[in-house]
Coordinates of C-alpha atoms in Angstrom, one line a residue:
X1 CA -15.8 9.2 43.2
X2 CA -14.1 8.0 39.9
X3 CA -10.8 7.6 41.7
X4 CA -12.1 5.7 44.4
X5 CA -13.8 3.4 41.7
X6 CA -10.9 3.1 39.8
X7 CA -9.0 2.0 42.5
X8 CA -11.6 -0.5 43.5
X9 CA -11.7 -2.1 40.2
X10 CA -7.6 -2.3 40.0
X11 CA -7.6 -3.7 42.9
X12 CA -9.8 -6.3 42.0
X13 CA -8.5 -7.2 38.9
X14 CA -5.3 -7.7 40.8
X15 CA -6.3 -9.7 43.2
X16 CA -8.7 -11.8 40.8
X17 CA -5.1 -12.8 38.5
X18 CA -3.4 -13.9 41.6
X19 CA -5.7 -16.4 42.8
X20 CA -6.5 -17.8 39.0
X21 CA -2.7 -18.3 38.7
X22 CA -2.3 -19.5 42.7
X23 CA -4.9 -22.4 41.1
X24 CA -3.1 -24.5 39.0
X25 CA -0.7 -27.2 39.8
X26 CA 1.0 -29.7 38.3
X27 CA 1.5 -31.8 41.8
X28 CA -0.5 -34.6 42.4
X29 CA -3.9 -34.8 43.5
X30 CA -5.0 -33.6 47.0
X31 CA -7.7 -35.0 47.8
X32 CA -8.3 -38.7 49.3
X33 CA -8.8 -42.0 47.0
X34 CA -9.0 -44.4 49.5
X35 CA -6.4 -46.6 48.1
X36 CA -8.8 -46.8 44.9
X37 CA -6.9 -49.6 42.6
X38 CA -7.7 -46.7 39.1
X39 CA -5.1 -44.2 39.2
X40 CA -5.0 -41.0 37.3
X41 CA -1.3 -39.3 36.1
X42 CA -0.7 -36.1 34.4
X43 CA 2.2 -36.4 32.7
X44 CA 3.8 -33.1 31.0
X45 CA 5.2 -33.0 27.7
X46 CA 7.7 -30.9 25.7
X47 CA 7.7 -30.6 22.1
X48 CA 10.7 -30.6 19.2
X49 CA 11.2 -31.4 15.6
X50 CA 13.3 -33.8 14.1
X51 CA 15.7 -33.4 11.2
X52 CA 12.7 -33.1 8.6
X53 CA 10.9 -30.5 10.8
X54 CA 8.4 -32.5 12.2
X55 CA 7.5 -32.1 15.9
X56 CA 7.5 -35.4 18.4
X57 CA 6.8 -35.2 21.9
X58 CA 8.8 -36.2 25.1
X59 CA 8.1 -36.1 28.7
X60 CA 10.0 -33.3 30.5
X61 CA 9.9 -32.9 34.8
X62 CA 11.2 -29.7 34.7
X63 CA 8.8 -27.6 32.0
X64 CA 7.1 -24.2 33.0
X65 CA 4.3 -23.0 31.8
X66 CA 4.3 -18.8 30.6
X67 CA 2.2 -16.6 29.9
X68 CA 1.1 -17.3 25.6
X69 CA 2.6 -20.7 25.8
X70 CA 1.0 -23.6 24.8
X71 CA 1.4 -26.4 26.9
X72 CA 1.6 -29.8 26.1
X73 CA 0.5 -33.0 28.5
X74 CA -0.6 -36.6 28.1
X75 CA -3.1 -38.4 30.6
X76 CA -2.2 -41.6 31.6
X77 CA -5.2 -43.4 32.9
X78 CA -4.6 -47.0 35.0
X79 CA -7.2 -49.2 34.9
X80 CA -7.1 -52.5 37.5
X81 CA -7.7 -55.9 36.2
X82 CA -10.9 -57.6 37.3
X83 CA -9.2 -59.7 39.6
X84 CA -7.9 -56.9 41.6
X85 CA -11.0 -54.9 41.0
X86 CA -12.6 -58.3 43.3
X87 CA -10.3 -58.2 45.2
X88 CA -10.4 -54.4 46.1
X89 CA -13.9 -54.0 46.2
X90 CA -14.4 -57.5 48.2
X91 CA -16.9 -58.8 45.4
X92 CA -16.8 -61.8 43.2
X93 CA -18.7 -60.9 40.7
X94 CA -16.9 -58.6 38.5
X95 CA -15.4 -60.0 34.6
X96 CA -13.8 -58.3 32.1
X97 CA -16.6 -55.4 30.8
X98 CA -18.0 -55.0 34.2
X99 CA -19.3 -51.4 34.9
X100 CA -17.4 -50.3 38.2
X101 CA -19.1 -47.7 40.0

């Protein structure tokens, strides 16, 4: 009985770390926008110091995360003007501090 239940439970903890890790992505985002004019960007980041040992950041494609890293990233968030906001959502009524929702 305790092998079979120790067997159970490694088997589960396997299989619970492979999907977690089968999860995360740094691609972009799946699911339909329907052409929305606001655009979301992950953008990853490395880290390094200059010549007085202070760290600065630049944007790396080809980073990996591992296992007790930390990882580094920026989010770049694109907003429309209101114009093209109109113009998208066929309205005429939107101005600069409108509440889009």
């Amino acid at each position: 009985m305790k092998k079979r239940f120790i067997a159970l439970l490694l088997a589960g903890m396997l299989l619970g770390c492979t999907v977690c890790a089968q999860a995360v992505s740094w691609g972009p985002v799946t699911s339909s926008t329907e052409n929305s004019p606001f655009s979301v960007e992950v953008i990853k980041l490395g880290v390094r110091t200059d010549a007085k040992g202070a760290p600065y950041y630049i944007e790396s494609k080809n980073l990996a995360a591992y296992p007790q890293s930390t990882v580094y990233y920026a989010i770049k968030l694109t907003l429309p003007s209101y114009m093209d906001a109109n113009a998208h959502y066929k309205r005429s009524d939107l101005q600069m501090g409108s509440y889009v929702t």
